[in-house]
Short mmCIF file of C-alpha atoms in Angstrom, two decimals:
data_model
loop_
_atom_site.label_atom_id
_atom_site.label_comp_id
_atom_site.label_asym_id
_atom_site.label_seq_id
_atom_site.Cartn_x
_atom_site.Cartn_y
_atom_site.Cartn_z
CA MET A 1 31.36 8.21 2.66
CA ASN A 2 30.32 4.57 2.39
CA ILE A 3 27.09 3.37 3.96
CA ASN A 4 26.49 -0.30 4.66
CA ARG A 5 24.20 -1.63 1.93
CA THR A 6 22.95 -4.31 4.33
CA ASN A 7 20.32 -2.36 6.21
CA ASN A 8 16.63 -2.22 7.07
CA PHE A 9 15.47 0.64 4.86
CA ASP A 10 13.17 -1.60 2.79
CA LEU A 11 11.52 -2.87 5.97
CA ILE A 12 11.18 0.63 7.42
CA ARG A 13 9.56 1.91 4.23
CA LEU A 14 7.17 -1.05 4.28
CA MET A 15 6.21 -0.33 7.89
CA ALA A 16 5.71 3.35 7.05
CA ALA A 17 3.53 2.43 4.05
CA PHE A 18 1.40 0.15 6.22
CA GLN A 19 1.06 2.94 8.79
CA VAL A 20 -0.48 5.12 6.09
CA LEU A 21 -2.62 2.23 4.79
CA ILE A 22 -4.01 1.36 8.22
CA TRP A 23 -4.65 4.99 9.13
CA HIS A 24 -6.46 5.72 5.86
CA GLY A 25 -8.28 2.40 6.02
CA ALA A 26 -9.54 3.04 9.53
CA GLU A 27 -10.64 6.55 8.58
CA HIS A 28 -12.31 5.90 5.23
CA LEU A 29 -13.75 2.46 6.00
CA ASN A 30 -15.51 4.00 9.00
CA ILE A 31 -13.82 2.02 11.76
CA PHE A 32 -11.70 4.85 13.17
CA ASP A 33 -11.65 5.10 16.96
CA ALA A 34 -9.52 7.89 18.38
CA ASN A 35 -9.26 5.99 21.68
CA ASP A 36 -7.98 2.78 20.09
CA PRO A 37 -4.55 2.12 21.67
CA PHE A 38 -3.11 0.64 18.45
CA LEU A 39 -4.12 3.68 16.38
CA SER A 40 -2.83 5.95 19.13
CA ILE A 41 0.59 4.34 18.83
CA LEU A 42 0.50 4.48 15.02
CA PHE A 43 -0.27 8.19 15.24
CA HIS A 44 3.22 8.84 16.59
CA PHE A 45 4.97 6.99 13.77
CA PRO A 46 3.63 8.89 10.73
CA GLY A 47 4.69 7.27 7.49
CA VAL A 48 5.17 10.34 5.30
CA PRO A 49 7.73 12.17 7.50
CA ILE A 50 9.62 8.87 7.74
CA PHE A 51 9.61 8.59 3.92
CA PHE A 52 10.88 12.15 3.56
CA THR A 53 13.65 11.72 6.13
CA ILE A 54 14.83 8.50 4.49
CA SER A 55 14.84 10.23 1.09
CA GLY A 56 16.93 13.09 2.46
CA PHE A 57 19.45 10.57 3.78
CA LEU A 58 19.56 7.98 0.99
CA ILE A 59 19.09 10.12 -2.12
CA SER A 60 21.80 12.52 -0.95
CA HIS A 61 24.13 9.58 -0.51
CA SER A 62 23.21 8.21 -3.94
CA LEU A 63 23.84 11.52 -5.69
CA GLU A 64 27.22 12.05 -4.04
CA ARG A 65 28.27 8.42 -4.48
CA ASN A 66 27.78 8.85 -8.24
CA ASN A 67 29.77 12.10 -8.30
CA PHE A 68 26.75 14.24 -9.16
CA ASN A 69 26.12 12.43 -12.44
CA LEU A 70 22.81 14.18 -13.06
CA LYS A 71 21.86 12.10 -16.10
CA LYS A 72 22.23 8.92 -14.06
CA TYR A 73 20.56 10.49 -11.05
CA PHE A 74 17.41 11.66 -12.82
CA ARG A 75 17.14 8.49 -14.91
CA ASN A 76 17.33 6.29 -11.81
CA ARG A 77 14.83 8.41 -9.90
CA ALA A 78 12.39 8.35 -12.83
CA LEU A 79 12.70 4.57 -13.19
CA ARG A 80 11.86 4.12 -9.53
CA ILE A 81 8.84 6.41 -9.48
CA TYR A 82 7.11 6.49 -12.84
CA PRO A 83 6.55 2.93 -14.18
CA ALA A 84 4.40 1.80 -11.24
CA LEU A 85 2.82 5.24 -10.97
CA TRP A 86 1.74 5.15 -14.61
CA MET A 87 0.23 1.69 -14.23
CA CYS A 88 -1.58 2.77 -11.08
CA THR A 89 -2.91 5.84 -12.90
CA ILE A 90 -4.18 3.78 -15.85
CA LEU A 91 -5.97 1.34 -13.54
CA THR A 92 -7.41 4.16 -11.43
CA GLY A 93 -8.62 5.90 -14.59
CA LEU A 94 -10.46 2.75 -15.67
CA LEU A 95 -12.06 2.53 -12.23
CA LEU A 96 -13.18 6.15 -12.50
CA ILE A 97 -14.80 5.45 -15.86
CA TYR A 98 -16.62 2.47 -14.37
CA PHE A 99 -17.81 4.02 -11.11
CA ILE A 100 -18.59 7.60 -12.20
CA GLN A 101 -21.47 7.75 -14.65
CA PRO A 102 -21.46 9.92 -16.63
CA ILE A 103 -17.83 11.00 -16.39
CA VAL A 104 -16.52 14.32 -17.69
CA ILE A 105 -13.90 13.26 -20.25
CA LYS A 106 -12.11 16.61 -20.16
CA ASP A 107 -11.68 16.36 -16.38
CA LEU A 108 -10.50 12.78 -16.68
CA PHE A 109 -7.88 13.78 -19.26
CA ILE A 110 -6.58 16.71 -17.18
CA TRP A 111 -6.43 14.49 -14.10
CA PHE A 112 -4.57 11.79 -16.04
CA VAL A 113 -1.94 14.23 -17.31
CA ALA A 114 -1.47 15.62 -13.78
CA GLN A 115 -1.02 12.13 -12.33
CA ILE A 116 1.60 10.94 -14.83
CA THR A 117 3.71 14.10 -14.55
CA PHE A 118 4.29 15.91 -11.25
CA LEU A 119 0.93 17.38 -10.19
CA GLN A 120 -0.43 14.31 -8.43
CA PHE A 121 -2.24 16.39 -5.81
CA TYR A 122 -4.60 17.85 -8.43
CA VAL A 123 -8.08 16.41 -8.91
CA PRO A 124 -11.04 18.00 -10.74
CA THR A 125 -14.18 18.42 -8.67
CA SER A 126 -16.21 16.02 -10.83
CA LEU A 127 -13.85 13.14 -9.97
CA LYS A 128 -14.30 13.64 -6.24
CA ALA A 129 -17.62 11.81 -6.47
CA TRP A 130 -15.88 8.44 -6.19
CA GLY A 131 -15.18 6.67 -2.92
CA ALA A 132 -13.44 8.71 -0.24
CA GLY A 133 -13.58 11.90 -2.31
CA HIS A 134 -10.26 11.61 -4.17
CA PRO A 135 -9.23 8.99 -6.75
CA ASN A 136 -5.83 8.58 -5.07
CA GLY A 137 -5.26 11.20 -2.41
CA SER A 138 -1.99 9.74 -1.12
CA LEU A 139 -0.13 10.70 -4.28
CA TRP A 140 0.34 14.29 -3.11
CA SER A 141 3.52 13.11 -1.39
CA VAL A 142 4.83 11.67 -4.67
CA ALA A 143 4.61 15.17 -6.13
CA VAL A 144 6.56 16.52 -3.16
CA GLU A 145 9.14 13.74 -3.52
CA LEU A 146 9.62 14.55 -7.21
CA GLN A 147 10.13 18.22 -6.38
CA PHE A 148 12.76 17.22 -3.83
CA TYR A 149 14.61 15.22 -6.48
CA LEU A 150 14.69 18.34 -8.66
CA ILE A 151 16.11 20.69 -6.04
CA LEU A 152 18.44 18.24 -4.25
CA PRO A 153 21.43 18.81 -6.58
CA ILE A 154 21.14 22.56 -5.93
CA LEU A 155 20.81 22.03 -2.17
CA LEU A 156 23.85 19.76 -2.00
CA TYR A 157 25.89 22.09 -4.21
CA PHE A 158 25.14 24.92 -1.78
CA ILE A 159 25.80 22.78 1.30
CA ASN A 160 29.06 21.33 -0.06
CA GLN A 161 30.73 24.62 -1.00
CA PRO A 162 32.72 24.86 2.26
CA LYS A 163 35.24 22.10 2.95
CA ARG A 164 34.84 22.01 6.72
CA LEU A 165 31.95 20.00 8.13
CA LEU A 166 31.17 22.76 10.63
CA HIS A 167 30.56 25.24 7.84
CA LYS A 168 28.44 22.71 5.95
CA ASN A 169 26.35 22.21 9.07
CA ILE A 170 25.90 25.96 9.42
CA ARG A 171 24.49 26.06 5.89
CA ILE A 172 22.17 23.14 6.65
CA ALA A 173 21.02 24.92 9.81
CA VAL A 174 20.30 28.12 7.88
CA LEU A 175 18.30 26.17 5.28
CA PHE A 176 16.47 24.33 8.06
CA VAL A 177 15.45 27.53 9.84
CA LEU A 178 14.30 29.08 6.55
CA ALA A 179 12.32 25.92 5.74
CA VAL A 180 10.60 25.92 9.14
CA LEU A 181 9.78 29.62 8.84
CA THR A 182 8.36 29.02 5.36
CA THR A 183 6.09 26.26 6.64
CA TYR A 184 5.03 28.39 9.59
CA PHE A 185 4.24 31.32 7.31
CA ILE A 186 2.15 29.17 4.96
CA ASN A 187 0.26 27.77 7.96
CA THR A 188 -0.45 31.11 9.64
CA SER A 189 -0.78 33.65 6.83
CA SER A 190 -4.39 34.85 6.65
CA TRP A 191 -3.71 36.24 3.18
CA ILE A 192 -2.62 32.82 1.88
CA HIS A 193 -5.59 31.09 3.48
CA ALA A 194 -7.91 33.65 1.92
CA HIS A 195 -6.81 32.33 -1.48
CA GLU A 196 -7.80 28.67 -1.46
CA LEU A 197 -5.94 27.67 -4.63
CA LEU A 198 -2.71 29.34 -3.52
CA SER A 199 -2.97 27.73 -0.08
CA LYS A 200 -3.47 24.29 -1.63
CA VAL A 201 -0.59 24.69 -4.08
CA LEU A 202 1.86 25.94 -1.44
CA GLY A 203 0.81 23.13 0.90
CA ASN A 204 1.81 20.62 -1.77
CA THR A 205 5.25 22.01 -2.54
CA VAL A 206 8.55 20.62 -1.33
CA PHE A 207 9.22 23.87 0.52
CA TYR A 208 6.36 23.13 2.92
CA TYR A 209 7.99 19.82 3.91
CA LEU A 210 11.63 20.68 3.25
CA TYR A 211 12.68 20.51 6.90
CA PHE A 212 11.87 16.78 6.94
CA PHE A 213 14.21 16.18 4.01
CA LEU A 214 16.86 18.45 5.53
CA THR A 215 16.78 16.38 8.72
CA GLY A 216 17.75 13.34 6.64
CA ILE A 217 20.45 15.33 4.84
CA ALA A 218 21.86 16.57 8.16
CA ILE A 219 22.06 13.04 9.55
CA TYR A 220 23.72 11.84 6.33
CA LYS A 221 26.32 14.61 6.37
CA ASN A 222 27.21 13.85 9.99
CA PHE A 223 26.75 10.10 9.82
CA ARG A 224 30.44 9.33 10.16
CA TRP A 225 30.42 10.97 13.58
CA ILE A 226 27.03 9.89 14.89
CA GLU A 227 26.74 6.35 13.50
CA LYS A 228 28.27 4.91 16.67
CA TYR A 229 25.32 6.36 18.59
CA LEU A 230 22.81 4.83 16.15
CA LYS A 231 24.05 1.42 15.05
CA GLY A 232 22.63 -1.38 17.17
CA LYS A 233 20.88 1.04 19.51
CA VAL A 234 17.33 1.03 18.14
CA PHE A 235 15.73 0.09 21.48
CA ILE A 236 17.50 2.95 23.24
CA TRP A 237 16.20 5.44 20.66
CA LEU A 238 12.75 3.88 20.86
CA LEU A 239 12.71 4.42 24.63
CA ILE A 240 13.92 8.02 24.22
CA TYR A 241 11.26 8.79 21.61
CA ALA A 242 8.50 7.05 23.59
CA ALA A 243 9.44 8.91 26.78
CA TYR A 244 9.45 12.22 24.90
CA VAL A 245 6.04 11.57 23.34
CA LEU A 246 4.51 10.44 26.63
CA LEU A 247 5.80 13.48 28.49
CA PHE A 248 5.34 16.34 26.04
CA GLN A 249 2.49 15.14 23.81
CA THR A 250 0.37 12.66 25.78
CA TRP A 251 0.61 14.12 29.29
CA LEU A 252 1.52 17.80 28.90
CA LYS A 253 -0.08 18.16 25.43
CA LEU A 254 2.51 20.74 24.38
CA TYR A 255 2.58 19.70 20.72
CA ILE A 256 0.29 17.77 18.38
CA ASP A 257 2.47 15.47 16.26
CA PRO A 258 5.81 15.41 14.36
CA TYR A 259 4.14 17.50 11.62
CA THR A 260 3.66 20.34 14.09
CA VAL A 261 5.71 23.43 13.31
CA SER A 262 6.86 24.18 16.84
CA ILE A 263 10.07 23.65 18.74
CA LEU A 264 8.71 20.56 20.51
CA GLY A 265 7.20 19.20 17.29
CA ILE A 266 10.50 19.63 15.45
CA ILE A 267 12.36 17.91 18.29
CA ALA A 268 9.83 15.05 18.08
CA ASN A 269 10.48 14.71 14.34
CA THR A 270 14.25 14.80 14.92
CA LEU A 271 14.02 12.03 17.51
CA LEU A 272 11.77 10.01 15.19
CA SER A 273 14.33 10.49 12.40
CA LEU A 274 17.19 9.32 14.62
CA LEU A 275 15.09 6.32 15.69
CA THR A 276 14.42 5.54 12.01
CA LEU A 277 18.11 5.67 11.10
CA SER A 278 19.04 3.66 14.18
CA PHE A 279 16.56 0.95 13.17
CA ALA A 280 18.03 0.97 9.66
CA PHE A 281 21.42 -0.02 11.04
CA SER A 282 20.37 -2.32 13.88
CA PHE A 283 19.82 -6.04 13.29
CA VAL A 284 20.86 -5.26 9.73
CA ASN A 285 19.90 -8.63 8.24
CA LEU A 286 16.31 -8.36 9.46
CA SER A 287 14.94 -6.73 6.30
CA LYS A 288 16.68 -9.16 3.95
CA ASN A 289 15.56 -12.19 5.96
CA LEU A 290 11.94 -11.05 6.19
CA LEU A 291 11.42 -9.53 2.75
CA GLN A 292 13.89 -11.52 0.65
CA GLU A 293 14.78 -8.25 -1.13
CA ASN A 294 11.18 -7.66 -2.25
CA ASP A 295 10.50 -3.94 -1.89
CA ILE A 296 6.70 -3.63 -2.04
CA SER A 297 6.37 -0.46 0.05
CA TYR A 298 5.86 1.83 -2.94
CA GLY A 299 3.10 -0.39 -4.29
CA ILE A 300 1.42 -0.50 -0.88
CA TYR A 301 1.47 3.28 -0.78
CA ILE A 302 0.21 4.10 -4.28
CA TYR A 303 -2.44 1.38 -4.61
CA HIS A 304 -4.13 1.38 -1.21
CA LEU A 305 -6.52 4.30 -1.71
CA PRO A 306 -7.94 3.09 -5.05
CA VAL A 307 -8.68 -0.23 -3.31
CA ILE A 308 -10.30 1.64 -0.41
CA ASN A 309 -12.40 3.58 -2.92
CA ILE A 310 -13.55 0.34 -4.55
CA MET A 311 -14.60 -1.04 -1.16
CA ILE A 312 -16.51 2.14 -0.31
CA SER A 313 -18.29 2.02 -3.67
CA LEU A 314 -19.24 -1.62 -3.09
CA ARG A 315 -20.27 -0.77 0.50
CA PHE A 316 -17.68 -2.94 2.19
CA PHE A 317 -16.91 -0.83 5.25
CA GLY A 318 -17.63 -0.58 8.96
CA SER A 319 -15.81 -3.74 10.09
CA ILE A 320 -12.23 -4.55 11.03
CA TRP A 321 -12.49 -7.42 8.56
CA ASP A 322 -12.95 -4.92 5.75
CA LEU A 323 -9.64 -3.35 6.76
CA ILE A 324 -7.94 -6.76 6.83
CA VAL A 325 -9.32 -7.73 3.41
CA MET A 326 -8.22 -4.37 2.00
CA ALA A 327 -4.70 -4.77 3.40
CA MET A 328 -4.40 -8.28 1.98
CA ALA A 329 -5.66 -7.19 -1.45
CA VAL A 330 -3.26 -4.24 -1.56
CA THR A 331 -0.34 -6.45 -0.52
CA ILE A 332 -1.07 -8.85 -3.38
CA ILE A 333 -1.34 -5.97 -5.86
CA ALA A 334 1.87 -4.38 -4.54
CA TYR A 335 3.79 -7.66 -4.80
CA THR A 336 2.53 -8.15 -8.36
CA SER A 337 3.54 -4.59 -9.21
CA TRP A 338 6.99 -5.19 -7.74
CA LYS A 339 7.59 -8.37 -9.71
CA LEU A 340 6.09 -7.33 -13.04
CA ILE A 341 6.84 -3.60 -13.19
CA GLU A 342 9.12 -2.09 -10.56
CA GLN A 343 11.79 -4.78 -10.36
CA ARG A 344 12.08 -4.90 -14.14
CA ALA A 345 12.33 -1.12 -14.36
CA LEU A 346 15.07 -1.06 -11.72
CA ARG A 347 17.15 -3.44 -13.82
CA ALA A 348 17.38 -0.65 -16.41
CA LYS A 349 19.08 1.65 -13.89
CA PHE A 350 22.71 2.57 -14.47
#
């Protein structure tokens, strides 16, 4: 199946990254107001589920388009994730050495190894003394993303065994139900929550968030049949999603957010996913015209919390202007990272 390469995925990822940046900035820079109408709207467009849905859609397409060439697949994924991540880790490590005195070298080394491999959610207690309490707390989702890359070939092999689309969809549905039940079990098991380390580890595995990725995979597998309901119809899907949120979340308060493991929460995430894919294929030149093919979303995401931590350490917080300055600084860093590191690394892709 061919998917139009002229789309808005870069713009959507950038918007999702800024959603995370603004939310974290408002929270950690001490300007968060739960009644702020702008933040209330942002709350219903959470960046991480959008990232995961897009990955389920696009990475599945990429793997199948290249005929399951696993060498090419893993090389390309590594080139997209690791170069900027390693630079971010080096810079964050230098900041830790500067701001934490004295620093425990052993803890710094263990943290560094975790960050440059696949355990980005791990942070020794001694390093929590800086800033918001975590050197770069957003990177937990990078660990989840990397785990998804590892299991995706197995998932698609299982899904693709039948030839008929109906049977493939049945397999996706079975995986989806199992994924939701797994998340629900992790959330509600008193035994798991009695073991703090186990609870933390399970909460940072791909299995906890797998249903987000599977939503993207399901849309990809059925895209040939549903694209006519998505392309050019972003405002319709926006109205549907907004009406759903207003009715079931804002007024009736029957679910919390798209993260919520409940029937209504899952429906909310599905509608958000369909809205995301509809936006990707509506006004398809918008992203190219606005961004000029500069994809700085990853840089925005991985660099924003170290910058927030610097501002907290220097006592720049409490004002909306602090948030604006932080956003501008992160944008400059992300653009520099794109030009000097990420774009060059992507040229080495097959």
